[in-house]
């Protein structure tokens, strides 16, 4: 009988040595940043009830959730996202606290993906949620943190791209089209399927938002596209969304971050989840989005208390993939100690650079020398009571 | 900066793409005579070409290994990955059809209908949208055999002329989707290398034979 012993489940992997160090270093840099700016850590369970996600309108299909049946027959899921559980906490445990509240997390989320597509089943996310604050100041704060967080990873060649769900929603409303048509249009815009969008829009040529919708998939790039978009519409709500983005840009300009900012008015993913500004992060040499975020003012209300909120998550492994794996330190010394000198040996190791020396488990010196040769160390340090001698190899 | 990388579907779409590229003024000497090489370059444009099977074109583009890809809409419909589908290139035209043995009425029956196909996802989605519950059997080739031998009531397959259907006693009773070659783009590449990619799309669009 074949047994599943050798392989880890698809989409998972073991991490060793420098892979772990690099990851912890990056997580440390990001979480220190969050913490220094007044965000406190939140840890939520790795398993939650399935209902938590279905009731709150979790946007990914049910087959992407990793499920477990508990002893009483209830359906549990491995946490597929960090924001929904935090929303649950905000509406329940924090019901009577004073908002705003600022949280950060460093947690793994779990996905059941298409087989053999090379995607991760475990996604390590570092992110923040700013709960109980609506409006420009909260959105700009979160955007600046997103920029600073990627910089803290030692990466400089990246963009944060901002959109606004209100722009598309306002234009779509003007069409007076059935919801299925709007949804189809939204998916064409999401895919930047210029041709299909053109065909779909043909019957709406007399509607005021026709021009803007026709060009919406092309409206991405620097802040100049905001003015370009403004030329295309007279709709009040659409203009308001553009003004809002312009204000965001001005604030980020004042903070000195303008060169990291791009806009895409065709960011229409998960349009029923986000309620205002949305954004994502791209890094040169990463093949996919490494950061997603936005404003979600309706989510927490599904758990019983209306709280506006905004936040983002960084995909740590995707960012790590853009950097070279650091090389391991070279082993220099093998420590051979006599019985009674263990404390001395340990303190010797502890005061050297990590990974440059290790303690020999061999009983005789010859064994320790052999070990040193095998591992490529250049000397054996002999610790005997107070005496320290060394043999060069 | 690195050259743009385009994954090209080997075979029929490759020849048609070469025609388009030559109209665009690209030097296709390598692509026309690749020998056994799968990594090719266009000497007079900042473009490298990777030759791959259709489904793999999508995989390479989705992972960002290639910035661009040329692949049939049939493969896109079946795989549903995450990328931009920016241009209908107009060549490689064919259609997805539902076909049964000549004279059989597929819909006039309350029994569960069984469909054999190489494209289970396309089939499932089409009939779900119709509100109809069907059984699907995946075959790897010669799908026309299935209704004739009694494995299924109908097939969903790609058809260009319909001759193969006819010769096996089948007829197309419904068109599901029109298919042609598409230019696809990795989402991150589109944002990080907007100018070069939009230039390339524009050139393809200007010389593309949508009216073929």
Coordinates of C-alpha atoms in Angstrom, one line a residue:
Chain A
X1 CA 0.0 0.0 0.0
X2 CA 1.3 3.5 -0.9
X3 CA 1.4 5.7 2.1
X4 CA 1.8 9.4 2.2
X5 CA 5.1 9.7 4.1
X6 CA 7.7 11.4 1.9
X7 CA 5.8 14.4 0.4
X8 CA 4.3 17.3 2.3
X9 CA 0.7 18.0 1.1
X10 CA 0.5 19.9 -2.1
X11 CA 1.2 23.6 -1.8
X12 CA 3.1 23.2 1.5
X13 CA 6.8 23.0 2.1
X14 CA 9.5 22.7 4.7
X15 CA 11.8 25.7 5.3
X16 CA 15.3 25.3 6.6
X17 CA 18.3 27.3 7.7
X18 CA 18.5 30.6 5.9
X19 CA 15.0 30.3 4.5
X20 CA 13.7 30.5 8.1
X21 CA 16.1 33.2 9.1
X22 CA 15.3 35.4 6.1
X23 CA 11.6 34.9 6.7
X24 CA 11.8 35.8 10.4
X25 CA 14.0 38.8 9.7
X26 CA 11.4 40.1 7.2
X27 CA 8.5 39.4 9.6
X28 CA 10.4 41.1 12.4
X29 CA 11.1 44.2 10.3
X30 CA 7.5 44.6 9.3
X31 CA 5.9 43.9 12.7
X32 CA 8.4 46.2 14.4
X33 CA 7.3 48.9 12.0
X34 CA 3.6 48.3 12.7
X35 CA 4.2 48.1 16.4
X36 CA 6.3 51.3 16.5
X37 CA 3.4 53.2 14.8
X38 CA 0.9 52.2 17.5
X39 CA -0.6 49.0 16.1
X40 CA -0.9 46.1 18.6
X41 CA -0.7 42.4 17.7
X42 CA -3.8 40.2 17.4
X43 CA -3.7 36.5 17.2
X44 CA -6.8 34.6 16.2
X45 CA -7.4 30.8 16.0
X46 CA -6.1 28.9 13.0
X47 CA -9.4 27.1 12.8
X48 CA -12.8 28.8 12.7
X49 CA -16.4 27.8 12.0
X50 CA -17.2 27.6 8.3
X51 CA -20.3 29.8 9.0
X52 CA -18.1 32.7 10.0
X53 CA -16.9 33.1 6.4
X54 CA -20.2 32.2 4.6
X55 CA -22.3 34.5 6.7
X56 CA -20.0 37.5 6.1
X57 CA -19.9 37.1 2.4
X58 CA -16.3 35.8 2.0
X59 CA -15.6 36.4 -1.6
X60 CA -13.6 33.2 -2.6
X61 CA -15.5 30.0 -3.6
X62 CA -16.1 27.3 -1.0
X63 CA -13.8 24.8 -2.7
X64 CA -10.8 27.0 -1.8
X65 CA -11.5 26.5 1.9
X66 CA -9.6 23.8 3.8
X67 CA -12.3 22.1 5.9
X68 CA -12.4 19.9 9.0
X69 CA -15.4 18.2 10.6
X70 CA -15.2 18.4 14.4
X71 CA -16.4 15.7 16.8
X72 CA -19.9 17.1 17.0
X73 CA -20.2 17.2 13.2
X74 CA -19.8 20.9 12.8
X75 CA -17.8 22.2 9.8
X76 CA -14.6 24.1 10.6
X77 CA -12.2 25.7 8.2
X78 CA -8.5 26.5 8.4
X79 CA -8.4 30.3 8.5
X80 CA -8.6 31.4 4.8
X81 CA -8.1 35.1 5.7
X82 CA -7.2 37.2 8.7
X83 CA -9.6 40.1 8.3
X84 CA -12.9 38.2 8.8
X85 CA -11.9 36.8 12.3
X86 CA -10.7 40.3 13.3
X87 CA -14.0 41.7 12.2
X88 CA -15.7 39.2 14.4
X89 CA -13.5 40.3 17.3
X90 CA -14.3 44.0 16.6
X91 CA -18.0 43.4 16.7
X92 CA -18.0 41.2 19.7
X93 CA -15.1 41.4 22.2
X94 CA -14.4 45.0 21.3
X95 CA -18.1 46.0 21.2
X96 CA -17.8 48.3 24.1
X97 CA -14.3 49.7 23.6
X98 CA -13.6 53.1 22.1
X99 CA -12.7 53.1 18.5
X100 CA -10.5 53.6 16.6
X101 CA -8.4 50.5 17.3
X102 CA -5.2 49.5 15.5
X103 CA -4.2 45.9 15.0
X104 CA -1.4 44.0 13.2
X105 CA -1.1 40.3 12.6
X106 CA 1.5 37.9 11.4
X107 CA -0.4 34.7 10.6
X108 CA -0.7 32.0 8.1
X109 CA -3.8 31.6 6.0
X110 CA -4.8 28.4 4.3
X111 CA -6.1 27.7 0.8
X112 CA -7.1 24.6 -1.1
X113 CA -5.9 25.3 -4.6
X114 CA -6.2 23.8 -8.0
X115 CA -3.9 20.7 -8.2
X116 CA -0.4 21.0 -9.6
X117 CA -0.6 24.8 -10.4
X118 CA 2.3 25.6 -8.2
X119 CA 0.4 27.8 -5.8
X120 CA 0.8 27.9 -2.1
X121 CA -1.7 26.3 0.3
X122 CA -0.1 28.2 3.2
X123 CA 0.2 31.9 2.7
X124 CA 2.1 33.9 5.4
X125 CA 0.5 37.3 5.8
X126 CA 1.7 40.3 7.7
X127 CA -1.0 43.0 7.8
X128 CA -2.9 45.7 9.6
X129 CA -6.5 46.7 10.2
X130 CA -7.4 50.2 11.3
X131 CA -10.9 49.7 12.8
X132 CA -13.4 52.4 13.6
X133 CA -12.0 55.2 11.4
X134 CA -13.6 56.4 8.2
X135 CA -12.3 58.8 5.7
X136 CA -9.2 60.2 4.1
X137 CA -6.8 60.3 7.1
X138 CA -7.3 56.6 7.9
X139 CA -6.9 55.6 4.3
X140 CA -3.7 57.6 3.8
X141 CA -2.3 56.2 7.1
X142 CA -2.8 52.7 5.9
X143 CA -1.3 53.4 2.5
X144 CA 1.8 55.0 4.0
X145 CA 2.2 51.9 6.2
X146 CA 1.9 49.7 3.1
X147 CA 4.7 51.6 1.4
X148 CA 6.9 51.7 4.5
X149 CA 6.3 48.0 5.1
X150 CA 7.6 47.0 1.7
X151 CA 10.5 49.3 2.1
X152 CA 11.3 47.7 5.5
X153 CA 11.7 44.4 3.5
X154 CA 14.7 46.0 1.8
X155 CA 12.8 46.4 -1.5
X156 CA 12.7 49.7 -3.4
X157 CA 11.5 48.8 -6.9
X158 CA 7.7 48.6 -6.2
X159 CA 4.4 50.3 -6.8
X160 CA 1.3 50.6 -4.7
X161 CA -1.6 50.9 -7.1
X162 CA -4.8 52.5 -5.9
X163 CA -8.3 52.4 -7.2
X164 CA -11.8 53.2 -6.0
X165 CA -14.9 51.0 -6.1
X166 CA -17.1 54.0 -6.2
X167 CA -15.9 55.0 -9.7
X168 CA -17.0 51.8 -11.5
X169 CA -20.2 51.5 -9.4
X170 CA -21.3 55.0 -10.3
X171 CA -20.7 54.5 -14.0
X172 CA -22.3 51.1 -14.0
X173 CA -25.4 52.6 -12.3
X174 CA -25.9 55.1 -15.1
X175 CA -26.3 52.2 -17.6
X176 CA -29.5 50.9 -16.1
X177 CA -28.5 47.4 -17.1
X178 CA -29.5 44.1 -15.4
X179 CA -27.1 42.9 -12.7
X180 CA -25.8 40.0 -14.8
X181 CA -24.7 42.4 -17.5
X182 CA -23.0 44.6 -14.9
X183 CA -21.2 41.5 -13.4
X184 CA -20.1 40.4 -16.9
X185 CA -18.8 44.0 -17.6
X186 CA -17.0 44.0 -14.2
X187 CA -15.2 40.7 -15.1
X188 CA -14.2 42.0 -18.5
X189 CA -12.7 45.1 -16.8
X190 CA -11.0 43.0 -14.2
X191 CA -9.4 40.9 -17.1
X192 CA -8.6 44.0 -19.1
X193 CA -10.5 42.3 -21.9
X194 CA -10.7 45.4 -24.1
X195 CA -12.5 43.7 -27.0
X196 CA -15.2 41.9 -25.1
X197 CA -15.9 45.0 -23.2
X198 CA -16.3 47.0 -26.3
X199 CA -18.8 44.5 -27.7
X200 CA -20.8 44.3 -24.5
X201 CA -21.0 48.1 -24.3
X202 CA -22.2 48.6 -27.9
X203 CA -25.9 48.8 -27.0
X204 CA -25.3 51.4 -24.4
X205 CA -23.7 54.0 -26.7
X206 CA -26.3 56.6 -25.8
X207 CA -25.7 56.4 -22.1
X208 CA -23.6 59.2 -20.4
X209 CA -21.1 56.8 -18.9
X210 CA -20.4 55.0 -22.2
X211 CA -17.1 56.7 -23.0
X212 CA -15.7 56.3 -19.5
X213 CA -16.6 52.6 -19.3
X214 CA -15.2 52.0 -22.7
X215 CA -11.8 53.4 -21.6
X216 CA -11.8 52.2 -18.0
X217 CA -9.5 49.3 -18.5
X218 CA -7.0 51.7 -20.0
X219 CA -7.2 54.1 -17.1
X220 CA -4.1 52.9 -15.2
X221 CA -0.8 54.6 -14.6
X222 CA 0.5 57.7 -12.9
X223 CA -1.8 60.4 -11.2
X224 CA -2.3 62.0 -14.7
X225 CA -5.0 59.3 -15.4
X226 CA -7.2 60.9 -12.7
X227 CA -7.5 64.0 -14.8
X228 CA -8.0 61.9 -17.9
X229 CA -10.8 60.0 -16.2
X230 CA -12.4 63.3 -15.1
X231 CA -12.6 64.4 -18.7
X232 CA -14.7 61.3 -19.5
X233 CA -17.5 61.7 -17.0
X234 CA -20.0 64.2 -15.5
X235 CA -21.4 61.8 -13.0
X236 CA -21.3 63.3 -9.5
X237 CA -20.4 60.1 -7.6
X238 CA -17.7 59.1 -10.1
X239 CA -16.2 62.5 -9.9
X240 CA -16.3 62.3 -6.1
X241 CA -14.4 59.1 -6.2
X242 CA -11.8 60.7 -8.5
X243 CA -11.5 63.7 -6.2
X244 CA -11.0 61.4 -3.3
X245 CA -8.1 59.6 -5.1
X246 CA -6.6 63.0 -6.0
X247 CA -6.7 64.0 -2.3
X248 CA -5.0 60.7 -1.4
X249 CA -2.4 61.5 -3.9
X250 CA -1.8 65.0 -2.6
X251 CA -1.4 63.7 1.0
X252 CA 1.1 61.0 -0.2
X253 CA 2.9 63.7 -2.2
X254 CA 3.2 65.7 1.0
X255 CA 4.6 62.7 2.8
X256 CA 7.1 62.2 0.0
X257 CA 5.8 58.9 -1.4
X258 CA 4.5 60.0 -4.8
X259 CA 7.0 58.0 -6.8
X260 CA 5.7 54.8 -5.3
X261 CA 2.1 55.5 -6.2
X262 CA 0.1 54.4 -9.3
X263 CA -3.6 54.3 -10.0
X264 CA -5.9 51.8 -11.7
X265 CA -9.5 52.7 -12.1
X266 CA -10.1 49.1 -13.4
X267 CA -9.4 47.6 -10.0
X268 CA -12.8 46.1 -9.6
X269 CA -12.0 42.8 -7.9
X270 CA -14.2 41.9 -5.0
X271 CA -16.3 45.0 -5.5
X272 CA -19.0 43.8 -3.1
X273 CA -16.5 43.4 -0.3
X274 CA -14.6 46.7 -0.6
X275 CA -16.5 49.9 -0.1
X276 CA -14.1 52.7 -1.2
X277 CA -10.4 52.9 -1.9
X278 CA -8.7 49.6 -2.9
X279 CA -5.1 49.0 -3.5
X280 CA -2.5 46.4 -4.3
X281 CA 1.3 46.2 -4.4
X282 CA 3.6 45.1 -7.2
X283 CA 7.3 44.4 -7.0
X284 CA 9.6 44.2 -9.9
X285 CA 10.4 40.5 -10.5
X286 CA 7.4 39.2 -8.6
X287 CA 5.0 37.6 -11.1
X288 CA 1.9 38.4 -9.0
X289 CA 0.4 40.9 -6.6
X290 CA 2.3 40.9 -3.2
X291 CA 0.0 43.1 -1.2
X292 CA -3.7 43.8 -1.2
X293 CA -5.9 46.1 0.8
X294 CA -8.7 48.6 0.9
X295 CA -11.6 50.0 2.8
X296 CA -14.3 47.6 3.9
X297 CA -16.9 49.5 5.8
X298 CA -19.7 46.8 5.7
X299 CA -17.9 43.7 6.8
X300 CA -18.0 44.2 10.6
X301 CA -21.6 45.1 10.5
X302 CA -22.5 41.6 9.4
X303 CA -21.4 40.5 12.9
X304 CA -23.8 43.0 14.5
X305 CA -21.9 46.3 15.0
X306 CA -21.3 48.9 12.3
X307 CA -17.6 49.8 12.3
X308 CA -15.8 51.3 9.3
X309 CA -12.5 49.7 8.6
X310 CA -9.5 49.8 6.3
X311 CA -6.3 47.6 6.1
X312 CA -4.0 45.5 4.0
X313 CA -2.0 42.3 4.0
X314 CA 1.4 41.5 2.6
X315 CA 2.2 38.1 1.2
X316 CA 5.5 37.4 3.0
X317 CA 6.6 34.4 0.9
X318 CA 5.9 36.3 -2.4
X319 CA 8.1 39.2 -1.2
X320 CA 10.8 36.8 0.0
X321 CA 10.8 35.3 -3.5
X322 CA 12.0 38.6 -4.9
X323 CA 15.1 38.6 -2.8
X324 CA 18.1 36.2 -3.0
X325 CA 18.3 33.7 -0.2
X326 CA 21.1 34.7 2.1
X327 CA 24.1 32.4 2.3
X328 CA 24.6 30.4 5.5
X329 CA 27.5 31.4 7.9
X330 CA 30.6 29.3 7.5
X331 CA 31.4 26.9 10.4
X332 CA 34.8 27.8 11.8
X333 CA 35.2 26.0 15.2
X334 CA 34.2 22.6 16.7
X335 CA 34.2 22.8 20.5
X336 CA 35.6 19.7 22.3
X337 CA 35.0 20.0 26.0
X338 CA 35.8 17.8 28.9
X339 CA 33.1 16.7 31.3
X340 CA 32.5 19.4 33.8
X341 CA 33.0 22.2 31.2
X342 CA 29.7 22.2 29.5
X343 CA 28.8 25.6 30.8
X344 CA 32.0 27.0 29.5
X345 CA 31.4 25.4 26.1
X346 CA 27.9 26.8 25.9
X347 CA 29.0 30.3 26.8
X348 CA 31.8 30.0 24.1
X349 CA 29.2 29.3 21.5
X350 CA 26.8 31.9 22.7
X351 CA 29.4 34.7 22.4
X352 CA 30.3 33.8 18.8
X353 CA 28.5 34.7 15.6
X354 CA 25.5 32.3 15.2
X355 CA 26.4 29.3 13.1
X356 CA 30.2 29.7 13.2
X357 CA 30.9 27.2 16.0
X358 CA 29.2 24.1 17.3
X359 CA 29.7 21.7 20.2
X360 CA 31.2 18.2 19.4
X361 CA 29.3 15.3 21.0
X362 CA 32.4 13.0 20.6
X363 CA 33.9 11.6 23.7
X364 CA 37.5 11.6 22.4
X365 CA 39.5 14.4 20.8
X366 CA 40.2 12.2 17.7
X367 CA 36.5 12.0 17.1
X368 CA 36.0 15.7 17.4
X369 CA 38.9 16.3 14.9
X370 CA 37.3 13.9 12.4
X371 CA 34.0 15.7 12.8
X372 CA 35.6 19.1 12.3
X373 CA 37.2 17.9 9.1
X374 CA 34.0 16.4 7.8
X375 CA 32.1 19.6 8.5
X376 CA 34.8 21.8 7.0
X377 CA 35.7 23.7 10.2
X378 CA 39.2 25.0 10.4
X379 CA 39.9 24.4 14.1
X380 CA 39.0 22.4 17.2
X381 CA 38.7 24.4 20.4
X382 CA 39.5 22.3 23.5
X383 CA 37.9 23.4 26.7
X384 CA 39.1 21.7 29.9
X385 CA 38.1 23.4 33.2
X386 CA 39.7 26.9 32.9
X387 CA 42.0 26.0 30.0
X388 CA 41.2 26.9 26.4
X389 CA 43.6 25.5 23.7
X390 CA 43.0 25.0 20.0
X391 CA 44.1 22.7 17.3
X392 CA 44.3 24.1 13.8
X393 CA 43.4 21.7 10.9
Chain B
X1 CA 15.9 46.2 -18.5
X2 CA 15.1 42.6 -19.5
X3 CA 13.5 41.8 -22.8
X4 CA 9.8 41.1 -22.8
X5 CA 9.1 37.3 -22.9
X6 CA 6.2 35.9 -24.9
X7 CA 4.9 32.3 -24.5
X8 CA 3.6 31.1 -27.9
X9 CA 1.3 28.1 -28.4
X10 CA 3.1 25.6 -30.6
X11 CA 1.6 24.4 -33.8
X12 CA -1.2 26.1 -35.7
X13 CA -1.3 29.3 -33.7
X14 CA 2.5 29.5 -34.0
X15 CA 2.3 29.8 -37.8
X16 CA -0.5 32.3 -37.6
X17 CA 1.4 34.3 -35.0
X18 CA 4.5 34.4 -37.3
X19 CA 2.3 35.8 -40.1
X20 CA 1.2 38.6 -37.7
X21 CA 4.7 39.2 -36.4
X22 CA 6.1 39.6 -39.9
X23 CA 3.4 42.1 -40.7
X24 CA 4.5 44.0 -37.6
X25 CA 8.1 44.0 -39.0
X26 CA 9.5 41.4 -36.5
X27 CA 12.4 39.3 -37.6
X28 CA 10.9 35.8 -37.3
X29 CA 13.8 33.8 -38.8
X30 CA 14.3 31.9 -35.5
X31 CA 10.6 31.2 -34.9
X32 CA 10.2 29.8 -38.4
X33 CA 13.1 27.4 -38.0
X34 CA 13.3 26.6 -34.4
X35 CA 14.8 23.2 -34.8
X36 CA 14.6 21.6 -31.4
X37 CA 15.0 24.9 -29.6
X38 CA 12.1 26.1 -27.4
X39 CA 13.7 29.4 -26.3
X40 CA 13.9 31.8 -29.3
X41 CA 14.6 35.5 -29.8
X42 CA 13.4 38.2 -32.1
X43 CA 16.6 39.9 -33.2
X44 CA 15.1 43.3 -34.1
X45 CA 12.7 43.7 -31.2
X46 CA 13.1 43.5 -27.4
X47 CA 11.3 40.2 -27.4
X48 CA 12.1 36.6 -26.5
X49 CA 9.8 33.8 -27.5
X50 CA 9.1 30.6 -25.5
X51 CA 7.4 27.8 -27.4
X52 CA 4.9 25.8 -25.2
X53 CA 1.8 23.7 -25.2
X54 CA -1.4 25.8 -24.9
X55 CA -2.2 25.1 -21.2
X56 CA 1.4 25.7 -20.3
X57 CA 1.4 29.1 -22.0
X58 CA -1.2 30.1 -19.4
X59 CA 0.9 28.7 -16.6
X60 CA 4.0 30.6 -17.7
X61 CA 2.1 33.8 -17.9
X62 CA 0.3 33.4 -14.7
X63 CA 3.5 32.8 -12.8
X64 CA 5.1 35.8 -14.4
X65 CA 7.8 33.7 -16.0
X66 CA 6.5 35.2 -19.3
X67 CA 5.0 38.7 -19.6
X68 CA 2.8 37.9 -22.6
X69 CA 1.2 34.8 -24.2
X70 CA -0.7 33.8 -27.3
X71 CA -3.2 31.1 -26.6
X72 CA -6.7 29.9 -27.8
X73 CA -9.8 31.1 -26.1
X74 CA -10.7 27.4 -25.7
X75 CA -7.7 26.9 -23.3
X76 CA -8.6 30.1 -21.4
X77 CA -12.2 29.1 -20.9
X78 CA -11.1 25.7 -19.6
X79 CA -8.4 26.9 -17.2
X80 CA -9.7 30.2 -15.7
X81 CA -6.5 31.5 -14.2
X82 CA -5.6 35.0 -13.3
X83 CA -4.2 37.2 -16.0
X84 CA -5.3 40.0 -18.4
X85 CA -6.9 38.9 -21.7
X86 CA -6.2 42.0 -23.7
X87 CA -6.7 41.3 -27.4
X88 CA -8.6 39.1 -29.7
X89 CA -6.1 38.3 -32.4
X90 CA -8.8 37.2 -34.9
X91 CA -7.0 34.1 -36.1
X92 CA -7.3 30.4 -35.1
X93 CA -11.1 30.7 -35.4
X94 CA -13.3 27.8 -34.4
X95 CA -16.2 27.2 -32.1
X96 CA -17.3 25.1 -29.2
X97 CA -20.4 23.0 -30.2
X98 CA -22.8 20.6 -28.6
X99 CA -23.2 17.7 -31.0
X100 CA -25.4 14.5 -30.9
X101 CA -26.0 11.7 -33.3
X102 CA -28.0 12.9 -36.2
X103 CA -31.6 13.1 -35.5
X104 CA -31.4 12.6 -31.7
X105 CA -33.2 15.2 -29.6
X106 CA -30.9 16.0 -26.8
X107 CA -33.3 18.1 -24.7
X108 CA -36.5 16.1 -25.1
X109 CA -35.8 13.7 -22.3
X110 CA -36.2 13.8 -18.6
X111 CA -33.3 11.3 -18.0
X112 CA -29.9 12.5 -16.9
X113 CA -27.9 13.6 -20.0
X114 CA -24.3 12.5 -20.3
X115 CA -21.7 14.5 -22.2
X116 CA -18.3 13.4 -23.3
X117 CA -15.7 16.1 -23.8
X118 CA -12.0 17.2 -23.6
X119 CA -13.3 20.4 -21.9
X120 CA -15.2 19.4 -18.6
X121 CA -14.9 22.9 -17.1
X122 CA -16.4 24.7 -20.2
X123 CA -19.1 22.1 -20.4
X124 CA -20.0 22.3 -16.7
X125 CA -20.1 26.1 -16.7
X126 CA -22.3 26.2 -19.8
X127 CA -24.9 23.8 -18.5
X128 CA -24.9 25.3 -15.0
X129 CA -25.7 28.7 -16.6
X130 CA -28.6 27.0 -18.5
X131 CA -29.8 25.6 -15.2
X132 CA -29.3 22.0 -16.4
X133 CA -27.7 19.2 -14.4
X134 CA -25.6 17.0 -16.7
X135 CA -23.0 14.2 -16.2
X136 CA -19.6 14.9 -17.7
X137 CA -17.1 12.3 -18.8
X138 CA -13.6 13.6 -19.7
X139 CA -11.9 12.0 -22.7
X140 CA -8.5 12.8 -24.1
X141 CA -9.2 12.6 -27.8
X142 CA -11.5 11.3 -30.6
X143 CA -14.5 12.5 -28.6
X144 CA -16.8 11.8 -31.6
X145 CA -16.7 8.1 -30.7
X146 CA -18.5 8.5 -27.4
X147 CA -22.1 9.0 -28.6
X148 CA -21.6 6.5 -31.5
X149 CA -20.4 3.8 -29.1
X150 CA -23.0 4.7 -26.5
X151 CA -20.7 6.2 -23.8
X152 CA -22.6 9.5 -23.8
X153 CA -25.7 11.2 -25.3
X154 CA -23.7 14.1 -26.7
X155 CA -20.3 15.7 -26.9
X156 CA -18.9 19.2 -26.4
X157 CA -16.0 19.8 -28.7
X158 CA -14.1 22.3 -30.8
X159 CA -15.2 22.4 -34.4
X160 CA -13.7 24.3 -37.4
X161 CA -15.6 22.9 -40.4
X162 CA -17.8 20.2 -38.9
X163 CA -16.6 17.6 -41.3
X164 CA -15.3 15.3 -38.7
X165 CA -18.7 15.4 -37.0
X166 CA -20.5 14.6 -40.2
X167 CA -18.3 11.7 -41.1
X168 CA -19.0 10.1 -37.8
X169 CA -22.8 10.5 -38.0
X170 CA -23.0 13.5 -35.6
X171 CA -24.5 16.9 -36.0
X172 CA -23.9 20.2 -34.2
X173 CA -27.1 21.2 -32.5
X174 CA -25.8 24.3 -30.6
X175 CA -22.9 26.7 -30.6
X176 CA -21.5 27.3 -27.1
X177 CA -18.7 29.8 -27.7
X178 CA -16.8 31.4 -30.6
X179 CA -13.1 30.8 -30.2
X180 CA -10.0 32.6 -31.5
X181 CA -6.4 33.3 -30.5
X182 CA -6.0 35.8 -27.7
X183 CA -3.1 37.9 -26.4
X184 CA -2.8 37.5 -22.7
X185 CA -0.6 39.5 -20.2
X186 CA 0.7 38.8 -16.7
X187 CA -1.0 41.2 -14.3
X188 CA 2.2 42.4 -12.6
X189 CA 4.0 42.8 -15.9
X190 CA 1.2 45.0 -17.2
X191 CA 1.7 47.4 -14.3
X192 CA 5.5 47.3 -14.0
X193 CA 6.2 47.5 -17.8
X194 CA 3.1 49.4 -19.0
X195 CA 4.7 51.3 -21.9
X196 CA 6.5 48.4 -23.6
X197 CA 3.5 46.1 -23.2
X198 CA 0.9 48.6 -24.4
X199 CA 3.2 49.4 -27.4
X200 CA 3.3 45.7 -28.3
X201 CA -0.5 45.3 -27.9
X202 CA -1.1 48.4 -30.1
X203 CA 1.2 46.9 -32.8
X204 CA -0.6 43.6 -32.6
X205 CA -4.0 45.3 -32.8
X206 CA -2.9 47.5 -35.8
X207 CA -1.8 44.5 -37.8
X208 CA -4.1 41.8 -36.4
X209 CA -6.4 40.2 -38.9
X210 CA -9.7 40.5 -37.1
X211 CA -11.5 40.6 -40.4
X212 CA -10.0 37.3 -41.7

